[in-house]
Coordinates of C-alpha atoms in Angstrom, one line a residue:
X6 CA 69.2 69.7 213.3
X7 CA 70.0 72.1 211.0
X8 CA 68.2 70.5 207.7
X9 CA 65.2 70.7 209.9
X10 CA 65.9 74.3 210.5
X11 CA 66.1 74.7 206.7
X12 CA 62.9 72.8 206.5
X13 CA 60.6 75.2 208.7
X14 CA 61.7 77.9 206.1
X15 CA 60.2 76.3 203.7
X16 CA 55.9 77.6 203.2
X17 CA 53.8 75.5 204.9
X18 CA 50.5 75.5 202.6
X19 CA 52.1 74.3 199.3
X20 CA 50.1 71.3 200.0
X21 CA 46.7 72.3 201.9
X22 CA 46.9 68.2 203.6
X23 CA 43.6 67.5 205.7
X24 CA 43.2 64.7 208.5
X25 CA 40.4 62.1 208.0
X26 CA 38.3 62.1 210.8
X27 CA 35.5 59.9 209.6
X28 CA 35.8 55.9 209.5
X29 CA 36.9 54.8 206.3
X30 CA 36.1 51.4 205.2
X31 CA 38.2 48.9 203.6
X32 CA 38.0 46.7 200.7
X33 CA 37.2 47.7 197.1
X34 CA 38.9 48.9 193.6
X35 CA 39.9 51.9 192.2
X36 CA 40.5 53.4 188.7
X37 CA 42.8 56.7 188.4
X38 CA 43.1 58.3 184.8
X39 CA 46.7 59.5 184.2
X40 CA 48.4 61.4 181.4
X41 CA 50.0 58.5 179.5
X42 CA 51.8 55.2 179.8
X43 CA 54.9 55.7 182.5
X44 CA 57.9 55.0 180.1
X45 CA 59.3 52.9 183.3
X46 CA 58.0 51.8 186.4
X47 CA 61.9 52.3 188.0
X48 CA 61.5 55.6 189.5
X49 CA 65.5 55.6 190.0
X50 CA 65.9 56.2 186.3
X51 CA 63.2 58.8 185.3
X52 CA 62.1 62.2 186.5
X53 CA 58.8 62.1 185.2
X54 CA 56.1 63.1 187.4
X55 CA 54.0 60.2 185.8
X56 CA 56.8 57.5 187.1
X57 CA 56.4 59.0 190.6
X58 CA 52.5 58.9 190.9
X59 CA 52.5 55.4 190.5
X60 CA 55.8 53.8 191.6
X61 CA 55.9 55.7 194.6
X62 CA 52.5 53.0 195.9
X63 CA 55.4 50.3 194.9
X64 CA 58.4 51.5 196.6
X65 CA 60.0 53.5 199.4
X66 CA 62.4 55.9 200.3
X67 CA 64.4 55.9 203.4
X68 CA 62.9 59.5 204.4
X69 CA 59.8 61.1 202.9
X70 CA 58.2 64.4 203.7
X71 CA 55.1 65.5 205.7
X72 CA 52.5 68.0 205.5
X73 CA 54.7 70.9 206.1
X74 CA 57.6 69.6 203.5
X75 CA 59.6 68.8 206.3
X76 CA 62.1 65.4 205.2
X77 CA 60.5 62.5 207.9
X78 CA 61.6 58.6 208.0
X79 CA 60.0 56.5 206.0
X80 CA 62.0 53.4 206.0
X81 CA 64.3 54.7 208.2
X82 CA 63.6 55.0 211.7
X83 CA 64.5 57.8 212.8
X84 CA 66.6 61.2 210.8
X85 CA 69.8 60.9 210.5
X86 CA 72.2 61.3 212.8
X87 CA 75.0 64.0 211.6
X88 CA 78.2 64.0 212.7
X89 CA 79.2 68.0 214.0
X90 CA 81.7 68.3 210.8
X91 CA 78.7 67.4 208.3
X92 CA 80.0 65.0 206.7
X93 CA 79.2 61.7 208.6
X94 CA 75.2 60.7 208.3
X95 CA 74.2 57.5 210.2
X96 CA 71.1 56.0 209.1
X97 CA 69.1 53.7 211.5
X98 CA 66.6 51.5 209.8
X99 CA 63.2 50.0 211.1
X100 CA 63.2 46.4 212.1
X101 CA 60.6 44.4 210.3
X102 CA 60.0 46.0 207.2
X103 CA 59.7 43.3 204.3
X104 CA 59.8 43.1 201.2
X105 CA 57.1 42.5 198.5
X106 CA 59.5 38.9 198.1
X107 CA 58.9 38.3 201.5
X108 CA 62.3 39.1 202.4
X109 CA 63.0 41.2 205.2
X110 CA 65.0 44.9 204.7
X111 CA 68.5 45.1 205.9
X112 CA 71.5 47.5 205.6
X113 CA 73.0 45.6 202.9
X114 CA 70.0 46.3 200.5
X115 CA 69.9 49.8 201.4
X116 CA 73.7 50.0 200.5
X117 CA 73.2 48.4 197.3
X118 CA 70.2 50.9 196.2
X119 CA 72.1 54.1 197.1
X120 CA 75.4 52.6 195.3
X121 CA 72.7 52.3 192.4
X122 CA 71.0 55.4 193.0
X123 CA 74.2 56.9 192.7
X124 CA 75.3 55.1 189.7
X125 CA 71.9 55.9 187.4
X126 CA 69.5 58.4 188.7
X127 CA 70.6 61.9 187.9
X128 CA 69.7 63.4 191.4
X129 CA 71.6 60.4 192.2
X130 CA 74.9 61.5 190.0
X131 CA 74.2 64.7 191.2
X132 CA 74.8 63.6 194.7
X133 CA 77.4 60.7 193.8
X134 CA 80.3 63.8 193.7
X135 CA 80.2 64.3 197.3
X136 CA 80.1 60.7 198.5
X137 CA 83.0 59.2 199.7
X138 CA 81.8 55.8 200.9
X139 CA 78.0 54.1 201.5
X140 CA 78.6 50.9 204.0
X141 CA 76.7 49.2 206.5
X142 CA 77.7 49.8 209.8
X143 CA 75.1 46.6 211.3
X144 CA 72.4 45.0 209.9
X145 CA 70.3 47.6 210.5
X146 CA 72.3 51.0 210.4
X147 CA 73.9 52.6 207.2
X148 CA 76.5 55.2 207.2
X149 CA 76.9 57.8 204.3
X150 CA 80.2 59.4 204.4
X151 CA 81.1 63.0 202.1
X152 CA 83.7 64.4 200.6
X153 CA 82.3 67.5 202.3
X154 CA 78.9 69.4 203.5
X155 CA 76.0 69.1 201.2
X156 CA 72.6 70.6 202.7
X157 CA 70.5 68.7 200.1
X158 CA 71.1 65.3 201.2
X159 CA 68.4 64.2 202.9
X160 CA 65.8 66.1 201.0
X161 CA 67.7 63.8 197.7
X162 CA 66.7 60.4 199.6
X163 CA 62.9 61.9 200.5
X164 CA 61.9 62.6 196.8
X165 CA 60.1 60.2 194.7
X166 CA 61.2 62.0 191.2
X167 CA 64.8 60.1 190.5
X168 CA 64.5 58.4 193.7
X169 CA 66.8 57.0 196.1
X170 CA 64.2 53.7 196.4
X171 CA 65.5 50.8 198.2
X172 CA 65.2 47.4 196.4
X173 CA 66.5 43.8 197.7
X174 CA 70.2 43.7 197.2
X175 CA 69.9 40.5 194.8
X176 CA 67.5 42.7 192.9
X177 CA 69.4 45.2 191.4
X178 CA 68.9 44.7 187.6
X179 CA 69.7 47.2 185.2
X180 CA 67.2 48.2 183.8
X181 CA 64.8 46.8 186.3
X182 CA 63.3 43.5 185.5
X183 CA 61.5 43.2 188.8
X184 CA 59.3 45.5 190.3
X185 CA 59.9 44.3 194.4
X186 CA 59.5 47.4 196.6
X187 CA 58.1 47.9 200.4
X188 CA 55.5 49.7 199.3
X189 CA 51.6 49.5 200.8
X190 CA 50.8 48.1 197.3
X191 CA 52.7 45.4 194.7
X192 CA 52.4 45.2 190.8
X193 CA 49.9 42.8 190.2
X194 CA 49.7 43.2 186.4
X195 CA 50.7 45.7 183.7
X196 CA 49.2 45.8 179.9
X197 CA 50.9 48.4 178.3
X198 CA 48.8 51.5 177.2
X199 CA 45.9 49.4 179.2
X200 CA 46.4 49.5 182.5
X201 CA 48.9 48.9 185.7
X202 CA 47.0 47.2 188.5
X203 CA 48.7 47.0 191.6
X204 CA 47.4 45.0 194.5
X205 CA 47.3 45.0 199.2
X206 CA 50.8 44.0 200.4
X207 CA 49.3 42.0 202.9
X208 CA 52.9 42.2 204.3
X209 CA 53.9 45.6 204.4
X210 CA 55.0 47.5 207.5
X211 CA 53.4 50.7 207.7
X212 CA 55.8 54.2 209.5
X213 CA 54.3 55.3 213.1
X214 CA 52.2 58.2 214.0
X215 CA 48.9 59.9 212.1
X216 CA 49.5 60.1 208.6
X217 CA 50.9 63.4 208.1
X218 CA 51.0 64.3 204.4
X219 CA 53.3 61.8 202.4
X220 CA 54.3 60.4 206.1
X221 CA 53.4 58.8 209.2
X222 CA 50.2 56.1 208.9
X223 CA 49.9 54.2 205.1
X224 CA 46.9 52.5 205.5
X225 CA 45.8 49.8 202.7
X226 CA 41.9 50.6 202.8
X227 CA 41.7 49.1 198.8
X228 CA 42.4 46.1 197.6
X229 CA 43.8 47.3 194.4
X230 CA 44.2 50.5 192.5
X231 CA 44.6 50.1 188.7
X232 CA 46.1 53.1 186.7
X233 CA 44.8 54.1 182.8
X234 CA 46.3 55.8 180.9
X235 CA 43.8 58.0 179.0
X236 CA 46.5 60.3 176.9
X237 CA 43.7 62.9 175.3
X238 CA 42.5 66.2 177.8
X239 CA 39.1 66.0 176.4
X240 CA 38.6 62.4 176.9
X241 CA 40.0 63.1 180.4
X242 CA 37.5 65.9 181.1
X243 CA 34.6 63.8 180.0
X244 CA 35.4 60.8 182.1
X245 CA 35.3 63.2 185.2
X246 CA 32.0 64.5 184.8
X247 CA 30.3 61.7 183.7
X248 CA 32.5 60.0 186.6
X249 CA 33.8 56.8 184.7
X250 CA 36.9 57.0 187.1
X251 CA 37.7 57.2 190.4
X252 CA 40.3 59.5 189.9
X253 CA 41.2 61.9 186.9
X254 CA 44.5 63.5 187.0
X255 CA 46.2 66.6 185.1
X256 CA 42.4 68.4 183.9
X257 CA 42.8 71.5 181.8
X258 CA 41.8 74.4 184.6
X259 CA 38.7 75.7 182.1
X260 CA 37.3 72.6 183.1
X261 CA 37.2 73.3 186.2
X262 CA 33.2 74.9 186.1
X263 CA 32.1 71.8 184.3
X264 CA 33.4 69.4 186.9
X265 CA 32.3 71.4 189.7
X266 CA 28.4 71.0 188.6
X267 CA 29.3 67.3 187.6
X268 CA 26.7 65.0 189.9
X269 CA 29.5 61.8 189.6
X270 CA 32.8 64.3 190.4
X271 CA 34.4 66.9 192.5
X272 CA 37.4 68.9 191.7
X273 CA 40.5 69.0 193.3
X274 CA 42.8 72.1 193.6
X275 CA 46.4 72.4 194.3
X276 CA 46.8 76.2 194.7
X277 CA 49.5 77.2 193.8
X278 CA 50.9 74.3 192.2
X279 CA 54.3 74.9 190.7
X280 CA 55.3 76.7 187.4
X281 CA 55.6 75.8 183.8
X282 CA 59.1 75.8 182.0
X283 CA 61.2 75.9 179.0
X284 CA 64.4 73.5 179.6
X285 CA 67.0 74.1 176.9
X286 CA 69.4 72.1 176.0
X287 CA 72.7 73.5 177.2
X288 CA 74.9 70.8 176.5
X289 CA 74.8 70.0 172.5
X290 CA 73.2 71.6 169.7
X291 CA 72.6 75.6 168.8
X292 CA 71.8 76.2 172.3
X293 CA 74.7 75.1 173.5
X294 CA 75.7 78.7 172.3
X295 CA 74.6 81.4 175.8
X296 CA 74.2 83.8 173.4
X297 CA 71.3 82.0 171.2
X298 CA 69.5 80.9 174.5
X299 CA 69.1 84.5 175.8
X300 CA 67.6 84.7 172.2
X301 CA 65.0 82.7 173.3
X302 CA 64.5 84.0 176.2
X303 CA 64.4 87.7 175.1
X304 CA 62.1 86.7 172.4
X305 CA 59.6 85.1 174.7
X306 CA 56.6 87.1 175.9
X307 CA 55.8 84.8 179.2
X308 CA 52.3 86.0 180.3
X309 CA 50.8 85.6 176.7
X310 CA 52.2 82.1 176.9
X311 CA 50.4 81.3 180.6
X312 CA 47.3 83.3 179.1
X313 CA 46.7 81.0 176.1
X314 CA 47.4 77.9 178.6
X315 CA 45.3 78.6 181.8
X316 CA 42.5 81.8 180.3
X317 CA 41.9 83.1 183.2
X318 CA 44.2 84.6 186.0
X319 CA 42.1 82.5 188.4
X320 CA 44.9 79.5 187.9
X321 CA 48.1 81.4 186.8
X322 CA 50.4 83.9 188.0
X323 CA 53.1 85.6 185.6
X324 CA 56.0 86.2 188.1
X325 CA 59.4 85.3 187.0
X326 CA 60.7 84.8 190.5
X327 CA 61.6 80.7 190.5
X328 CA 59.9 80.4 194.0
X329 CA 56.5 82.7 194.5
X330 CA 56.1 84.7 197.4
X331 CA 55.7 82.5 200.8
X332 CA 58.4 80.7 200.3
X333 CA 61.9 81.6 201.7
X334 CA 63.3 81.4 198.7
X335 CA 61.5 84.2 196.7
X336 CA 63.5 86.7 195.4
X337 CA 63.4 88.8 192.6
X338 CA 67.2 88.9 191.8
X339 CA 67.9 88.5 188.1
X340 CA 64.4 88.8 187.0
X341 CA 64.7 92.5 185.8
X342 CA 65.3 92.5 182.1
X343 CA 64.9 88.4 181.7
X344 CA 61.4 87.3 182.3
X345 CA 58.4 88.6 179.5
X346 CA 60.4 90.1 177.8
X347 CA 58.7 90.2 174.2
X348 CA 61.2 91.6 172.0
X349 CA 62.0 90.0 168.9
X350 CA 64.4 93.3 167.5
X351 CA 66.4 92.3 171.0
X352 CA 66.8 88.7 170.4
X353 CA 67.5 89.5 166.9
X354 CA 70.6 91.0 168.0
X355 CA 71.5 88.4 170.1
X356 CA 70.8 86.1 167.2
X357 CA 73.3 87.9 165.5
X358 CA 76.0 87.6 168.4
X359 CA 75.4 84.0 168.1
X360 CA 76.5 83.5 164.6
X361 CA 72.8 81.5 164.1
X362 CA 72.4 80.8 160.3
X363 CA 68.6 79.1 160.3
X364 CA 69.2 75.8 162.1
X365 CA 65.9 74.3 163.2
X366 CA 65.0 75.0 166.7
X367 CA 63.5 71.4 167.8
X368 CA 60.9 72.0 170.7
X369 CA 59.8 69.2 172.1
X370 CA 56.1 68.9 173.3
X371 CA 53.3 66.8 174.1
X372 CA 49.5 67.7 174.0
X373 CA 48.8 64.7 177.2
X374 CA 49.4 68.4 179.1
X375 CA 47.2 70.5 176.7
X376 CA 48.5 72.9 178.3
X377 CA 52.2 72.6 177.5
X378 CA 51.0 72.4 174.1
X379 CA 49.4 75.9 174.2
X380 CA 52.6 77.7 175.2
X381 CA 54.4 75.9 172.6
X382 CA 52.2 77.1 169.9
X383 CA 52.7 80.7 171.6
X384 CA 56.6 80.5 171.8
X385 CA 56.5 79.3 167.7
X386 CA 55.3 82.3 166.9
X387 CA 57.0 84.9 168.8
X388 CA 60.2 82.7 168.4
X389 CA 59.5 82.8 164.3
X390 CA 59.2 87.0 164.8
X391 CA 62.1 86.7 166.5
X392 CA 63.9 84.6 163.1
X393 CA 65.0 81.7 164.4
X394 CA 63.3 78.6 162.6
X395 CA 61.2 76.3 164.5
X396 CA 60.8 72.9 164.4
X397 CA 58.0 72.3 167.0
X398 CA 57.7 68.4 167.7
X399 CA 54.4 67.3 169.2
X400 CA 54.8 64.3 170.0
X401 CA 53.3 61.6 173.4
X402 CA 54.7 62.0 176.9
X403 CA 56.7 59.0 176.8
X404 CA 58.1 59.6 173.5
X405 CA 59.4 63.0 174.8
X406 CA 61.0 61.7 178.0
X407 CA 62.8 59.2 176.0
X408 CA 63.8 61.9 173.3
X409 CA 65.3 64.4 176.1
X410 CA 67.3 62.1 177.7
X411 CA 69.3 61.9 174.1
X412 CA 70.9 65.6 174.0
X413 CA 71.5 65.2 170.2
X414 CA 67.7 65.0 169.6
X415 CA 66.1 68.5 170.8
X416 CA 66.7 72.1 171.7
X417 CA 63.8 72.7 174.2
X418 CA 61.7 70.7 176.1
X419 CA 58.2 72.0 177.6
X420 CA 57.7 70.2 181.3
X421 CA 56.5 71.7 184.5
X422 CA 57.4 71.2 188.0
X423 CA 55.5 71.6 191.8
X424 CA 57.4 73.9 193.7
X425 CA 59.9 71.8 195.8
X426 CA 60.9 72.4 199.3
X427 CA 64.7 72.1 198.5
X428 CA 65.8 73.7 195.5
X429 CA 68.3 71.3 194.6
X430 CA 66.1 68.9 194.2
X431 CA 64.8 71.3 190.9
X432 CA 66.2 68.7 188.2
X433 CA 67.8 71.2 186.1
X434 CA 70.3 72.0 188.5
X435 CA 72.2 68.3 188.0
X436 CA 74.6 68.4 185.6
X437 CA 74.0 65.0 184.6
X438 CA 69.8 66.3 184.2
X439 CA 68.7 66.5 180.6
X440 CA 69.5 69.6 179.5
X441 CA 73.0 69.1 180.8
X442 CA 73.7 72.2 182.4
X443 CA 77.2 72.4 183.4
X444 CA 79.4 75.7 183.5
X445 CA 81.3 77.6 185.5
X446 CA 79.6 80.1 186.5
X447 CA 76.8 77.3 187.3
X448 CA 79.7 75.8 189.6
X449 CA 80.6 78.9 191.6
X450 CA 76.8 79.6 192.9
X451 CA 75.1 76.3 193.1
X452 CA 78.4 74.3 195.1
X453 CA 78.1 76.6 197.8
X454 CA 74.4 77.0 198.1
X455 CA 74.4 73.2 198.3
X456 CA 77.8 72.8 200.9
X457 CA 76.1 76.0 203.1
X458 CA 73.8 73.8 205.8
X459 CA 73.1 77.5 207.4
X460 CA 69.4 78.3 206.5
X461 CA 69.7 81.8 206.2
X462 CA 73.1 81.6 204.2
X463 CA 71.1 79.3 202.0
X464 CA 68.3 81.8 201.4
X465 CA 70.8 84.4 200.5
X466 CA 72.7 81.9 198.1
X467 CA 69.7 81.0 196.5
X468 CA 69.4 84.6 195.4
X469 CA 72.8 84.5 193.4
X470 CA 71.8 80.8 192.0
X471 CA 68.7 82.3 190.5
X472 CA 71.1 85.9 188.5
X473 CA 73.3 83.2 186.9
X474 CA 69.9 80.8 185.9
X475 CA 68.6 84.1 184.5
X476 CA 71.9 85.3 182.8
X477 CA 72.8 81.9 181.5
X478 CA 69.3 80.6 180.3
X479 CA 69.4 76.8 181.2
X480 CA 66.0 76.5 181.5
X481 CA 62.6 79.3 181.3
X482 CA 60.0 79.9 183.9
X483 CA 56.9 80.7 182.2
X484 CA 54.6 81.3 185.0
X485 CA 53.2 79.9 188.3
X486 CA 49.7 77.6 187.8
X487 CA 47.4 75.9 189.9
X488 CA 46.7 72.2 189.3
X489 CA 43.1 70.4 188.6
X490 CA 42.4 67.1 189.0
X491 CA 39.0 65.5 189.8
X492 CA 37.5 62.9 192.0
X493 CA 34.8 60.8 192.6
X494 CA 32.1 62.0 195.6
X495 CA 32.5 58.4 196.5
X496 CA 36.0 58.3 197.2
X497 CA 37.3 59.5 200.5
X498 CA 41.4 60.3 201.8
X499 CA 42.5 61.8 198.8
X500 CA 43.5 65.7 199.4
X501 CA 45.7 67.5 196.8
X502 CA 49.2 66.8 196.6
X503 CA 51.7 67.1 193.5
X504 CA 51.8 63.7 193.7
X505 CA 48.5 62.0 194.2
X506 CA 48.6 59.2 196.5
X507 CA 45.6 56.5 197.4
X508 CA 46.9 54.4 200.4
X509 CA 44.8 56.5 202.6
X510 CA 42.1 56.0 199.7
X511 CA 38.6 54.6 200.7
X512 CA 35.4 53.9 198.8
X513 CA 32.4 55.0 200.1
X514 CA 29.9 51.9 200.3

């Protein structure tokens, strides 16, 4: 099928996935430090990374992807069959899959989560213009009919970041007020800012096959995994070497030394993992105005920003191109002339052109990513040089994920992203995504790079999607980073992956 094609385009080491082949043993508890508290445990409604990490134990998606980033069922039972105009999908589901209720999954739930998907996630709304009907065709097939082609599709229903999970029909609160997913593990408890234990499904119906990154085989080798939110770097750092957790997520990379000579603790790489941005708020507010956010972005000097956050060009890259090279999508269209720039005398001009008159310019960060904070203290100054007046907000993770989704409330957000096999599924490119990006020059790339289902098209559509991104300034790639994390030399299954995942977990007894 041709999303498949699209799929072996795509690198295959973004995620360096290794099989187990020692005996894992089962039973046991784990602790895994995160950023923060998750502001919500419905992964539908939020785009936080956090969300994912944990909800994704909880629930399912009807596809997922494997080691190689290729989309591969998950509920479903097979890929879905696409009819030869591209706009028919029919979705066959597993038999036997049950829910954390002890209700069994049929079409009719999975109808009812899309039609909410559709309704309240933005990758959701995003998709929700091409649908023209979701229905059940039998109990345990589902037909998705569009408007017209749309490429992305079943890379939208693999991702766990605004995701397309499927929830009883009955269970369809909004917001969520119970947490019932098929996943290998079920909320047992959660004591907000303390802790989110989840607990074994004893029920749960585990995919086919090896496991083969987030697919194939979920074994449950733990009983329960609890999540802590430990919000400070430092206090993050210190629980890894001294080994107080299990698992220790989001480390500042000059740890890294520290943690590697740690007795209790090993570190865990993801090279490269994805790249640090700016998202500005093109919908409301002073940078609704093109003019004022190429003022930003000319003002910007990128690599001082990456070499405050990371030190040493050991984990970071400064390369403007949205997708590094080894992916099919790197090109270095637009990038000329709009990526470290440095030049406050330039974006003083195009301060003037604007009409700016001293408005505060609210950037919105959080210091639960140290190094977001970094850049941000980087970007006040050059942005100050510049003359623009900054208002830079520190404020916790949660706090900014609520703030952004309110356009009236900020001008920039600080965020980062892993480098995703599809690039619609980068949020910013939803109009409905904070930031609210939504013009016509946006309409007249991204629409047909999404309708073209040829893979090579694709790659040459991406290139013109990337010039307007860079002319138009919705949203600033800093740089490319790797990703530390650190684990316990007692816990086996865990490789690195954006999104870590412990049902292949073990402890070592």
């Amino acid at each position: 099928m041709k999303h498949l094609k699209l799929a072996m385009l795509v690198s295959a080491a973004l995620i360096a996935w290794q099989p187990f082949a020692f005996a894992q043993q089962k039973g046991g508890v784990i602790t895994v430090a995160t950023v923060g508290e998750p502001p919500t445990l419905d992964p539908m409604v939020s785009t936080a990374d956090l969300v994912g990490i944990v909800s994704q134990h909880i629930f399912e998606t009807l596809y997922t992807f494997d080691a190689n980033w290729k989309p591969t069922p998950l509920l479903a039972s097979a890929l879905p069959e696409i009819s030869g105009d591209g706009k028919t999908y029919v979705i066959k589901l597993r038999q036997g899959v049950k829910f954390h209720d002890g209700s069994e999954m049929e079409a009719k739930d999975v109808v009812a989560s899309l039609e909410r998907w559709t309704k309240l996630a933005s990758r959701g709304k995003q998709t929700a213009t091409m649908i023209q009907k979701i229905e059940a065709v039998d109990p345990l097939a589902v037909k998705i009919t569009l408007s017209a082609p749309y490429a992305p599709l079943v890379s939208l229903l693999a991702f766990n970041n605004s995701a397309a999970i499927i929830l009883p029909a009955s269970k369809q609160a909004e917001p969520l007020t119970e947490f019932i997913g098929t996943g290998p593990y079920k909320l047992k408890e959660r004591k907000p800012d303390q802790y989110i234990q989840l607990e074994r499904f004893d029920g749960y119906q585990s995919p086919s096959g090896d496991s083969n990154g987030y697919g194939g085989a979920r074994h449950q080798y733990l009983d329960e995994i609890r999540f802590v939110p430990v919000p400070d770097a430092n206090t993050r750092i210190e629980a890894a070497i001294s080994g107080q957790y299990d698992y220790v997520d989001s480390l500042p990379v000059e740890s890294y030394d520290r943690i590697k000579a740690s007795t209790a603790s090993e570190p865990v790489m993801l090279k490269p993992f994805g790249m640090a941005l700016f998202v500005l708020n093109s919908g409301e507010g002073i940078t609704k105005n093109k003019a004022l956010r190429q003022a930003v972005q000319a003002a910007l000097g990128d690599e001082d920003m990456m070499t405050a956050a990371f030190g040493s060009k050991d984990f970071y890259s400064a390369d403007g191109a949205l997708y590094p090279k080894g992916f099919a999508w790197n090109t270095q269209d637009g990038v000329e002339g709009h990526y470290n720039v440095g030049d406050p005398a330039k974006a003083g001009e195009l301060l003037k052109q604007a009409g700016y008159k001293g408005e505060p310019l609210r950037i919105l960060t959080s210091r639960q990513y140290e190094f977001h904070y970094k850049m941000a203290q980087v970007a006040a100054e050059y942005l100050k040089a510049a003359g623009f007046t900054v208002d830079l907000q520190v404020v916790d993770w949660a706090t900014l994920t609520q703030r952004r989704s309110d356009p009236k409330l900020w001008d920039i957000y600080i965020t980062h992203s892993p480098f995703l096999p599809e690039p619609s599924l980068i949020g910013m490119l939803s109009t409905s995504a904070p930031g609210h990006w939504d013009t016509p020059d946006r309409a007249k790339v991204v629409n047909p790079f999404n309708a073209e289902s040829d893979p090579q098209k694709r790659v040459a559509l991406w290139a013109d999607v990337q010039k307007v991104i860079m002319d138009e300034v919705p949203f600033i790639k800093v740089g490319d980073f790797n990703a530390v994390s650190a684990k316990s030399k007692k816990l086996d299954g865990v490789a690195p992956a954006p999104w870590p995942y412990f049902w292949n977990a073990s402890v070592k007894k």
